Amino acid sequence: MRAVDIIQKKRNGGVLSKDELSFLIKGYSQGDIPDYQLSAWAMAVFFRGMNAEETANLTMAMAESGDQVDLSAIRGIKVDKHSTGGVGDKTSLIIGPLVASCGVPVAKMSGRGLGHTGGTIDKMEAMAGFRTELTGAEFIAQMNDIGLAIVGQSGNMTPADKKLYALRDVTATVESIPLIASSVMSKKIAAGADAIVLDVKTGSGAFMKTLEDSEELAKAMVAIGTEVGRKTAALISDMDQPLGYAIGNALEVQEAIDTLHGKGPEDLTALCLALSSHMVVLGGQASNLKEAEAMLRDRLASGAALEKFKVFVDAQGGNPQVAEDPSLLPQAPLVIEVPAEQDGYVKAIQAEELGLAAMLLGAGRATKESVIDYAVGVVMQLKVGDNVKKGDSLALLHVREDNASVREVVKRVQQAYTFSSEPVAPSPLLLSVVTEQGVQRF
């Protein structure tokens, strides 16, 4: 078998076999197939596409390129959740304890943030002492003990995906649905869950800008799950504005804790309940979404979800008192107001710009080596549809000091908001759901 023949076959619109894809991915991850040949193949896939079986075979080849986590020693149906990335997305911190409090084991491997999105692991580490690295034995023991663990991804999971991801970035082949779908799903499958719920973001702050593209990606990922025997559902949610109000690590932990107390932002609470409902159904603890949502609301109201959060933080070395006393989280010494420059109604908010603003304050990474400041960030005061008077506070910046670069961030936040003289209705948060049965728009 030769790489050039496989490239030619895909270039001509052929369907690649499981063996051909395994040969290609194995050869590339071991260094036998060079970047230039894989670049040519990726571009052929970009233009020619892949069918569902091909995409599933590519996914499994990438999942099998490194370590695969065996969760069979953990009791119950293990359900994982994945978000395609958004600004202010702290759902994992809420969904983990909420779903686990319903008796569904949540074994989660999360990433760090790069660019304008902060990773779940960075947010967890904002809690002093919290360990995001557990040994395999510790992970299994904690799962069987409390039904919840969130750890960083292990060094040798899906090495083929890491290489291909970097290559796609520099060869203009990022926006290929089969390549995105296999990248996401290979990591989830290697992480060992029995069922997967996906939160696919759409809109200005998301990777997929249109609902149609987002649904295509969701369909591809659900098809992969079905093909490889993992129950999978995907929700399409709006990312035209950040989720909740807080952007920045400790600030987002605080907002997640507020939500577990039943006092969280409406959009964040609604999305967490929707995703969690699908997880509880796939995890076999409820027979339909309505029953699941009632169970989840009960766990929030009774304090059971908050209690699970405390037990989880304690198990991983953090201080569970953080759930009752926000001052235990890192605090920025200075809070600066960002004033509105005109009257009107908030028409749109560029989520990506606000994510970038938080990163410039030190809440995110410009490079892998960047050190994160857990205390800093942006807390929005107004969302789409809100009425505003000139001089009102658009957002609060939590900063170390007031200097020229902070003043630049103030301008950036002001420019992220656009206004209308007429009232504006915010777009709905939940747009559609994709399952094996197809697409259902809300």
CSV table of N, CA and C in Angstrom, one decimal, residues 12-157:
chain,number,residue,atom,x,y,z
A,12,ASN,N,-9.8,11.7,-6.6
A,12,ASN,CA,-10.7,11.4,-7.7
A,12,ASN,C,-12.1,11.1,-7.2
A,13,GLY,N,-12.3,11.3,-5.9
A,13,GLY,CA,-13.7,11.1,-5.3
A,13,GLY,C,-14.0,9.7,-4.8
A,14,GLY,N,-13.0,8.9,-4.7
A,14,GLY,CA,-13.2,7.5,-4.2
A,14,GLY,C,-13.5,7.4,-2.7
A,15,VAL,N,-14.0,6.3,-2.3
A,15,VAL,CA,-14.2,6.0,-0.9
A,15,VAL,C,-13.1,5.2,-0.3
A,16,LEU,N,-12.4,5.7,0.7
A,16,LEU,CA,-11.3,5.0,1.3
A,16,LEU,C,-11.7,3.9,2.2
A,17,SER,N,-11.0,2.7,2.2
A,17,SER,CA,-11.4,1.6,3.1
A,17,SER,C,-10.8,1.8,4.5
A,18,LYS,N,-11.2,1.0,5.4
A,18,LYS,CA,-10.7,1.0,6.8
A,18,LYS,C,-9.2,0.8,6.8
A,19,ASP,N,-8.8,-0.2,6.0
A,19,ASP,CA,-7.3,-0.5,6.0
A,19,ASP,C,-6.5,0.7,5.4
A,20,GLU,N,-7.0,1.3,4.4
A,20,GLU,CA,-6.3,2.5,3.8
A,20,GLU,C,-6.2,3.6,4.8
A,21,LEU,N,-7.3,3.9,5.5
A,21,LEU,CA,-7.2,5.0,6.5
A,21,LEU,C,-6.3,4.6,7.7
A,22,SER,N,-6.4,3.4,8.1
A,22,SER,CA,-5.5,2.9,9.2
A,22,SER,C,-4.0,3.1,8.8
A,23,PHE,N,-3.7,2.7,7.5
A,23,PHE,CA,-2.3,2.7,7.0
A,23,PHE,C,-1.9,4.2,7.0
A,24,LEU,N,-2.7,5.1,6.5
A,24,LEU,CA,-2.4,6.5,6.4
A,24,LEU,C,-2.1,7.1,7.8
A,25,ILE,N,-3.1,6.9,8.7
A,25,ILE,CA,-3.0,7.6,10.1
A,25,ILE,C,-1.9,7.0,10.9
A,26,LYS,N,-1.7,5.6,10.8
A,26,LYS,CA,-0.6,5.0,11.6
A,26,LYS,C,0.7,5.4,11.0
A,27,GLY,N,0.8,5.5,9.7
A,27,GLY,CA,2.1,5.9,9.1
A,27,GLY,C,2.4,7.3,9.4
A,28,TYR,N,1.4,8.2,9.5
A,28,TYR,CA,1.7,9.6,9.7
A,28,TYR,C,2.1,9.8,11.2
A,29,SER,N,1.3,9.1,12.1
A,29,SER,CA,1.7,9.3,13.5
A,29,SER,C,3.0,8.7,13.9
A,30,GLN,N,3.5,7.7,13.2
A,30,GLN,CA,4.8,7.1,13.5
A,30,GLN,C,5.9,7.8,12.7
A,31,GLY,N,5.6,8.8,11.9
A,31,GLY,CA,6.6,9.5,11.1
A,31,GLY,C,7.0,8.9,9.8
A,32,ASP,N,6.3,7.8,9.4
A,32,ASP,CA,6.7,7.2,8.1
A,32,ASP,C,6.1,7.9,6.9
A,33,ILE,N,5.0,8.6,7.1
A,33,ILE,CA,4.4,9.4,6.0
A,33,ILE,C,4.6,10.9,6.3
A,34,PRO,N,5.2,11.6,5.4
A,34,PRO,CA,5.6,13.0,5.7
A,34,PRO,C,4.4,14.0,5.7
A,35,ASP,N,4.6,15.1,6.2
A,35,ASP,CA,3.6,16.2,6.3
A,35,ASP,C,3.0,16.5,4.9
A,36,TYR,N,3.9,16.6,3.9
A,36,TYR,CA,3.4,17.0,2.6
A,36,TYR,C,2.4,16.1,2.0
A,37,GLN,N,2.6,14.8,2.3
A,37,GLN,CA,1.6,13.8,1.7
A,37,GLN,C,0.3,13.9,2.5
A,38,LEU,N,0.4,14.0,3.8
A,38,LEU,CA,-0.9,14.1,4.6
A,38,LEU,C,-1.6,15.4,4.3
A,39,SER,N,-0.8,16.5,4.0
A,39,SER,CA,-1.5,17.8,3.6
A,39,SER,C,-2.3,17.6,2.3
A,40,ALA,N,-1.7,16.9,1.3
A,40,ALA,CA,-2.4,16.7,0.1
A,40,ALA,C,-3.6,15.8,0.3
A,41,TRP,N,-3.5,14.8,1.2
A,41,TRP,CA,-4.7,14.0,1.5
A,41,TRP,C,-5.8,14.9,2.2
A,42,ALA,N,-5.4,15.7,3.1
A,42,ALA,CA,-6.4,16.6,3.9
A,42,ALA,C,-7.1,17.5,2.9
A,43,MET,N,-6.3,18.0,1.9
A,43,MET,CA,-7.0,18.9,0.9
A,43,MET,C,-7.9,18.2,0.0
A,44,ALA,N,-7.6,16.9,-0.3
A,44,ALA,CA,-8.5,16.1,-1.1
A,44,ALA,C,-9.8,15.8,-0.3
A,45,VAL,N,-9.6,15.5,1.0
A,45,VAL,CA,-10.8,15.3,1.8
A,45,VAL,C,-11.6,16.6,1.9
A,46,PHE,N,-10.9,17.7,2.0
A,46,PHE,CA,-11.6,19.0,2.1
A,46,PHE,C,-12.5,19.2,0.9
A,47,PHE,N,-12.1,18.9,-0.3
A,47,PHE,CA,-12.9,19.1,-1.5
A,47,PHE,C,-13.8,18.0,-1.8
A,48,ARG,N,-13.4,16.7,-1.5
A,48,ARG,CA,-14.2,15.6,-1.9
A,48,ARG,C,-15.1,15.1,-0.8
A,49,GLY,N,-14.8,15.4,0.5
A,49,GLY,CA,-15.7,14.9,1.6
A,49,GLY,C,-15.4,13.5,1.9
A,50,MET,N,-16.2,13.0,2.8
A,50,MET,CA,-16.2,11.5,3.2
A,50,MET,C,-17.6,11.1,3.6
A,51,ASN,N,-17.9,9.8,3.4
A,51,ASN,CA,-19.2,9.3,3.8
A,51,ASN,C,-19.1,8.9,5.3
A,52,ALA,N,-20.2,8.6,5.9
A,52,ALA,CA,-20.3,8.3,7.3
A,52,ALA,C,-19.4,7.2,7.8
A,53,GLU,N,-19.3,6.1,6.9
A,53,GLU,CA,-18.5,4.9,7.3
A,53,GLU,C,-17.0,5.3,7.3
A,54,GLU,N,-16.6,6.1,6.2
A,54,GLU,CA,-15.2,6.5,6.1
A,54,GLU,C,-14.9,7.4,7.3
A,55,THR,N,-15.7,8.3,7.7
A,55,THR,CA,-15.5,9.3,8.8
A,55,THR,C,-15.3,8.5,10.1
A,56,ALA,N,-16.2,7.5,10.3
A,56,ALA,CA,-16.1,6.6,11.5
A,56,ALA,C,-14.8,5.8,11.5
A,57,ASN,N,-14.4,5.3,10.3
A,57,ASN,CA,-13.1,4.6,10.3
A,57,ASN,C,-11.9,5.5,10.5
A,58,LEU,N,-12.0,6.7,10.0
A,58,LEU,CA,-10.9,7.7,10.3
A,58,LEU,C,-10.8,8.0,11.8
A,59,THR,N,-12.0,8.2,12.4
A,59,THR,CA,-12.1,8.5,13.8
A,59,THR,C,-11.4,7.4,14.7
A,60,MET,N,-11.8,6.1,14.3
A,60,MET,CA,-11.3,5.0,15.1
A,60,MET,C,-9.7,4.8,14.9
A,61,ALA,N,-9.3,5.1,13.7
A,61,ALA,CA,-7.8,5.1,13.4
A,61,ALA,C,-7.1,6.1,14.3
A,62,MET,N,-7.7,7.3,14.4
A,62,MET,CA,-7.1,8.3,15.3
A,62,MET,C,-7.2,7.9,16.8
A,63,ALA,N,-8.3,7.4,17.2
A,63,ALA,CA,-8.5,7.0,18.6
A,63,ALA,C,-7.5,5.9,19.0
A,64,GLU,N,-7.2,5.0,18.0
A,64,GLU,CA,-6.3,3.9,18.2
A,64,GLU,C,-4.8,4.2,18.1
A,65,SER,N,-4.5,5.5,17.7
A,65,SER,CA,-3.1,5.9,17.5
A,65,SER,C,-2.4,6.1,18.8
A,66,GLY,N,-3.1,6.1,19.9
A,66,GLY,CA,-2.5,6.3,21.2
A,66,GLY,C,-3.2,5.5,22.3
A,67,ASP,N,-3.0,6.0,23.6
A,67,ASP,CA,-3.7,5.3,24.7
A,67,ASP,C,-5.2,5.4,24.6
A,68,GLN,N,-5.9,4.4,25.0
A,68,GLN,CA,-7.3,4.4,25.1
A,68,GLN,C,-7.7,4.1,26.6
A,69,VAL,N,-8.5,4.9,27.1
A,69,VAL,CA,-8.9,4.7,28.6
A,69,VAL,C,-10.0,3.6,28.7
A,70,ASP,N,-9.7,2.7,29.6
A,70,ASP,CA,-10.6,1.6,29.8
A,70,ASP,C,-11.4,1.9,31.1
A,71,LEU,N,-12.7,2.2,30.9
A,71,LEU,CA,-13.6,2.6,32.1
A,71,LEU,C,-14.5,1.5,32.5
A,72,SER,N,-14.2,0.2,32.1
A,72,SER,CA,-15.1,-0.9,32.3
A,72,SER,C,-15.1,-1.2,33.8
A,73,ALA,N,-14.1,-0.8,34.6
A,73,ALA,CA,-14.1,-1.0,36.1
A,73,ALA,C,-15.1,-0.1,36.8
A,74,ILE,N,-15.6,0.9,36.1
A,74,ILE,CA,-16.5,1.9,36.7
A,74,ILE,C,-17.9,1.4,36.5
A,75,ARG,N,-18.7,1.4,37.6
A,75,ARG,CA,-20.1,0.9,37.5
A,75,ARG,C,-21.0,1.9,36.7
A,76,GLY,N,-22.0,1.4,36.0
A,76,GLY,CA,-23.0,2.2,35.3
A,76,GLY,C,-22.6,2.6,33.9
A,77,ILE,N,-23.5,3.4,33.3
A,77,ILE,CA,-23.3,3.9,31.9
A,77,ILE,C,-22.6,5.2,32.0
A,78,LYS,N,-21.3,5.2,31.6
A,78,LYS,CA,-20.5,6.5,31.7
A,78,LYS,C,-20.9,7.4,30.6
A,79,VAL,N,-21.2,8.6,30.9
A,79,VAL,CA,-21.7,9.6,30.0
A,79,VAL,C,-20.7,10.8,30.0
A,80,ASP,N,-20.3,11.3,28.8
A,80,ASP,CA,-19.4,12.4,28.7
A,80,ASP,C,-20.0,13.5,27.9
A,81,LYS,N,-19.6,14.7,28.2
A,81,LYS,CA,-20.1,15.9,27.5
A,81,LYS,C,-19.0,16.7,26.8
A,82,HIS,N,-19.2,17.1,25.6
A,82,HIS,CA,-18.2,17.9,25.0
A,82,HIS,C,-18.8,19.2,24.3
A,83,SER,N,-18.1,20.3,24.5
A,83,SER,CA,-18.5,21.5,23.9
A,83,SER,C,-17.5,21.9,22.8
A,84,THR,N,-18.0,22.4,21.6
A,84,THR,CA,-17.1,22.7,20.6
A,84,THR,C,-16.4,24.1,20.9
A,85,GLY,N,-16.6,24.6,22.0
A,85,GLY,CA,-15.8,25.8,22.5
A,85,GLY,C,-16.6,27.1,22.3
A,86,GLY,N,-16.7,27.8,23.4
A,86,GLY,CA,-17.3,29.1,23.3
A,86,GLY,C,-16.8,30.0,24.4
A,87,VAL,N,-17.2,31.3,24.4
A,87,VAL,CA,-16.7,32.2,25.3
A,87,VAL,C,-17.6,32.2,26.6
A,88,GLY,N,-17.0,32.1,27.7
A,88,GLY,CA,-17.8,32.1,29.0
A,88,GLY,C,-18.4,30.7,29.2
A,89,ASP,N,-18.0,29.7,28.6
A,89,ASP,CA,-18.6,28.4,28.7
A,89,ASP,C,-18.1,27.6,29.9
A,90,LYS,N,-18.8,27.7,31.0
A,90,LYS,CA,-18.4,27.0,32.2
A,90,LYS,C,-19.3,25.8,32.6
A,91,THR,N,-20.0,25.3,31.5
A,91,THR,CA,-21.0,24.3,31.7
A,91,THR,C,-20.5,23.0,32.4
A,92,SER,N,-19.3,22.6,32.1
A,92,SER,CA,-18.8,21.3,32.7
A,92,SER,C,-18.7,21.4,34.2
A,93,LEU,N,-18.4,22.6,34.8
A,93,LEU,CA,-18.3,22.7,36.2
A,93,LEU,C,-19.7,22.5,36.9
A,94,ILE,N,-20.8,22.8,36.1
A,94,ILE,CA,-22.1,22.7,36.7
A,94,ILE,C,-22.7,21.3,36.3
A,95,ILE,N,-22.6,20.9,35.1
A,95,ILE,CA,-23.2,19.6,34.6
A,95,ILE,C,-22.6,18.4,35.3
A,96,GLY,N,-21.2,18.4,35.5
A,96,GLY,CA,-20.6,17.3,36.1
A,96,GLY,C,-21.3,16.9,37.4
A,97,PRO,N,-21.3,17.8,38.4
A,97,PRO,CA,-22.0,17.5,39.7
A,97,PRO,C,-23.5,17.3,39.6
A,98,LEU,N,-24.1,18.1,38.7
A,98,LEU,CA,-25.6,18.0,38.5
A,98,LEU,C,-26.0,16.6,38.0
A,99,VAL,N,-25.3,16.1,37.0
A,99,VAL,CA,-25.7,14.8,36.4
A,99,VAL,C,-25.2,13.7,37.4
A,100,ALA,N,-24.1,13.8,38.0
A,100,ALA,CA,-23.6,12.8,38.9
A,100,ALA,C,-24.6,12.7,40.1
A,101,SER,N,-25.2,13.8,40.5
A,101,SER,CA,-26.1,13.7,41.6
A,101,SER,C,-27.4,13.0,41.3
A,102,CYS,N,-27.6,12.7,40.0
A,102,CYS,CA,-28.8,11.9,39.5
A,102,CYS,C,-28.4,10.4,39.3
A,103,GLY,N,-27.1,10.1,39.7
A,103,GLY,CA,-26.7,8.7,39.6
A,103,GLY,C,-26.1,8.3,38.3
A,104,VAL,N,-25.8,9.2,37.5
A,104,VAL,CA,-25.1,8.9,36.2
A,104,VAL,C,-23.6,9.2,36.4
A,105,PRO,N,-22.7,8.2,36.2
A,105,PRO,CA,-21.3,8.5,36.4
A,105,PRO,C,-20.7,9.4,35.2
A,106,VAL,N,-20.0,10.5,35.7
A,106,VAL,CA,-19.4,11.4,34.7
A,106,VAL,C,-17.9,11.4,34.8
A,107,ALA,N,-17.3,10.7,33.9
A,107,ALA,CA,-15.8,10.6,33.9
A,107,ALA,C,-15.3,11.5,32.7
A,108,LYS,N,-14.7,12.6,33.1
A,108,LYS,CA,-14.4,13.6,32.1
A,108,LYS,C,-13.0,14.0,32.0
A,109,MET,N,-12.5,14.0,30.7
A,109,MET,CA,-11.1,14.5,30.4
A,109,MET,C,-11.3,15.8,29.7
A,110,SER,N,-10.7,16.8,30.2
A,110,SER,CA,-10.8,18.2,29.6
A,110,SER,C,-9.5,18.7,29.2
A,111,GLY,N,-9.6,19.8,28.4
A,111,GLY,CA,-8.4,20.4,27.9
A,111,GLY,C,-8.1,21.7,28.6
A,112,ARG,N,-7.0,22.3,28.2
A,112,ARG,CA,-6.7,23.7,28.7
A,112,ARG,C,-7.1,24.6,27.6
A,113,GLY,N,-7.1,25.9,27.9
A,113,GLY,CA,-7.6,26.9,26.9
A,113,GLY,C,-6.4,27.4,26.1
A,114,LEU,N,-6.7,27.7,24.8
A,114,LEU,CA,-5.7,28.3,24.0
A,114,LEU,C,-6.5,29.3,23.1
A,115,GLY,N,-5.9,30.6,23.0
A,115,GLY,CA,-6.7,31.6,22.3
A,115,GLY,C,-7.8,32.2,23.1
A,116,HIS,N,-9.0,32.4,22.5
A,116,HIS,CA,-9.9,33.2,23.3
A,116,HIS,C,-10.8,32.3,24.2
A,117,THR,N,-10.7,31.0,24.2
A,117,THR,CA,-11.5,30.2,25.1
A,117,THR,C,-10.6,29.6,26.3
A,118,GLY,N,-11.1,29.8,27.5
A,118,GLY,CA,-10.4,29.2,28.6
A,118,GLY,C,-10.9,27.7,28.8
A,119,GLY,N,-9.9,26.8,29.0
A,119,GLY,CA,-10.3,25.4,29.2
A,119,GLY,C,-10.8,25.1,30.6
A,120,THR,N,-11.6,24.0,30.6
A,120,THR,CA,-12.2,23.6,31.9
A,120,THR,C,-11.1,23.4,33.0
A,121,ILE,N,-10.0,22.8,32.5
A,121,ILE,CA,-8.9,22.5,33.5
A,121,ILE,C,-8.3,23.7,34.1
A,122,ASP,N,-8.2,24.8,33.3
A,122,ASP,CA,-7.7,26.1,33.8
A,122,ASP,C,-8.7,26.6,34.9
A,123,LYS,N,-9.9,26.5,34.6
A,123,LYS,CA,-10.9,27.0,35.6
A,123,LYS,C,-10.9,26.2,36.9
A,124,MET,N,-10.7,24.8,36.8
A,124,MET,CA,-10.6,24.0,38.0
A,124,MET,C,-9.4,24.4,38.8
A,125,GLU,N,-8.3,24.7,38.1
A,125,GLU,CA,-7.1,25.0,38.8
A,125,GLU,C,-7.1,26.4,39.5
A,126,ALA,N,-8.1,27.2,39.2
A,126,ALA,CA,-8.3,28.4,39.9
A,126,ALA,C,-8.7,28.2,41.4
A,127,MET,N,-9.1,27.0,41.7
A,127,MET,CA,-9.4,26.6,43.1
A,127,MET,C,-8.1,26.1,43.7
A,128,ALA,N,-7.6,26.7,44.7
A,128,ALA,CA,-6.3,26.4,45.3
A,128,ALA,C,-6.2,24.9,45.7
A,129,GLY,N,-5.1,24.2,45.3
A,129,GLY,CA,-4.9,22.8,45.7
A,129,GLY,C,-5.6,21.8,44.8
A,130,PHE,N,-6.5,22.2,43.9
A,130,PHE,CA,-7.2,21.3,43.0
A,130,PHE,C,-6.3,20.5,42.1
A,131,ARG,N,-6.3,19.2,42.1
A,131,ARG,CA,-5.5,18.4,41.3
A,131,ARG,C,-6.2,18.0,40.0
A,132,THR,N,-5.6,18.3,38.9
A,132,THR,CA,-6.2,17.9,37.6
A,132,THR,C,-5.5,16.6,37.0
A,133,GLU,N,-4.5,16.1,37.7
A,133,GLU,CA,-3.8,14.9,37.3
A,133,GLU,C,-4.0,13.8,38.3
A,134,LEU,N,-4.7,12.8,38.0
A,134,LEU,CA,-4.9,11.6,38.8
A,134,LEU,C,-4.3,10.4,38.2
A,135,THR,N,-3.8,9.4,38.9
A,135,THR,CA,-3.3,8.2,38.3
A,135,THR,C,-4.6,7.4,37.9
A,136,GLY,N,-4.3,6.4,37.0
A,136,GLY,CA,-5.5,5.6,36.5
A,136,GLY,C,-6.3,5.0,37.7
A,137,ALA,N,-5.5,4.5,38.7
A,137,ALA,CA,-6.2,3.8,39.8
A,137,ALA,C,-7.0,4.9,40.6
A,138,GLU,N,-6.4,6.1,40.8
A,138,GLU,CA,-7.1,7.1,41.6
A,138,GLU,C,-8.4,7.5,40.9
A,139,PHE,N,-8.3,7.6,39.5
A,139,PHE,CA,-9.4,8.0,38.7
A,139,PHE,C,-10.6,7.0,38.9
A,140,ILE,N,-10.3,5.7,38.7
A,140,ILE,CA,-11.3,4.7,38.8
A,140,ILE,C,-11.9,4.6,40.2
A,141,ALA,N,-11.0,4.7,41.2
A,141,ALA,CA,-11.5,4.7,42.6
A,141,ALA,C,-12.4,5.9,42.9
A,142,GLN,N,-12.0,7.0,42.5
A,142,GLN,CA,-12.9,8.2,42.7
A,142,GLN,C,-14.2,8.1,42.0
A,143,MET,N,-14.2,7.6,40.7
A,143,MET,CA,-15.4,7.4,40.0
A,143,MET,C,-16.4,6.5,40.7
A,144,ASN,N,-15.8,5.3,41.2
A,144,ASN,CA,-16.7,4.4,41.9
A,144,ASN,C,-17.2,4.9,43.3
A,145,ASP,N,-16.4,5.8,43.8
A,145,ASP,CA,-16.7,6.4,45.1
A,145,ASP,C,-17.8,7.5,45.0
A,146,ILE,N,-17.5,8.5,44.2
A,146,ILE,CA,-18.5,9.6,44.1
A,146,ILE,C,-19.1,9.8,42.7
A,147,GLY,N,-18.7,9.0,41.7
A,147,GLY,CA,-19.4,9.1,40.4
A,147,GLY,C,-19.0,10.3,39.6
A,148,LEU,N,-17.9,11.0,39.9
A,148,LEU,CA,-17.5,12.2,39.2
A,148,LEU,C,-16.0,12.4,39.3
A,149,ALA,N,-15.4,12.6,38.1
A,149,ALA,CA,-13.9,13.0,38.1
A,149,ALA,C,-13.7,13.8,36.9
A,150,ILE,N,-13.0,14.9,37.0
A,150,ILE,CA,-12.6,15.8,35.8
A,150,ILE,C,-11.1,15.9,35.9
A,151,VAL,N,-10.4,15.4,34.8
A,151,VAL,CA,-8.9,15.5,34.8
A,151,VAL,C,-8.5,16.0,33.5
A,152,GLY,N,-7.2,16.3,33.4
A,152,GLY,CA,-6.6,16.8,32.2
A,152,GLY,C,-6.3,15.6,31.3
A,153,GLN,N,-6.2,15.8,29.9
A,153,GLN,CA,-6.0,14.7,29.0
A,153,GLN,C,-4.6,14.2,29.2
A,154,SER,N,-4.5,12.8,29.1
A,154,SER,CA,-3.2,12.2,29.2
A,154,SER,C,-2.3,12.5,28.0
A,155,GLY,N,-1.0,12.4,28.3
A,155,GLY,CA,0.0,12.8,27.3
A,155,GLY,C,-0.1,12.1,26.0
A,156,ASN,N,-0.5,10.8,26.0
A,156,ASN,CA,-0.4,10.0,24.7
A,156,ASN,C,-1.8,9.6,24.2
A,157,MET,N,-2.8,10.4,24.4
A,157,MET,CA,-4.1,10.1,23.8
A,157,MET,C,-4.2,10.8,22.5
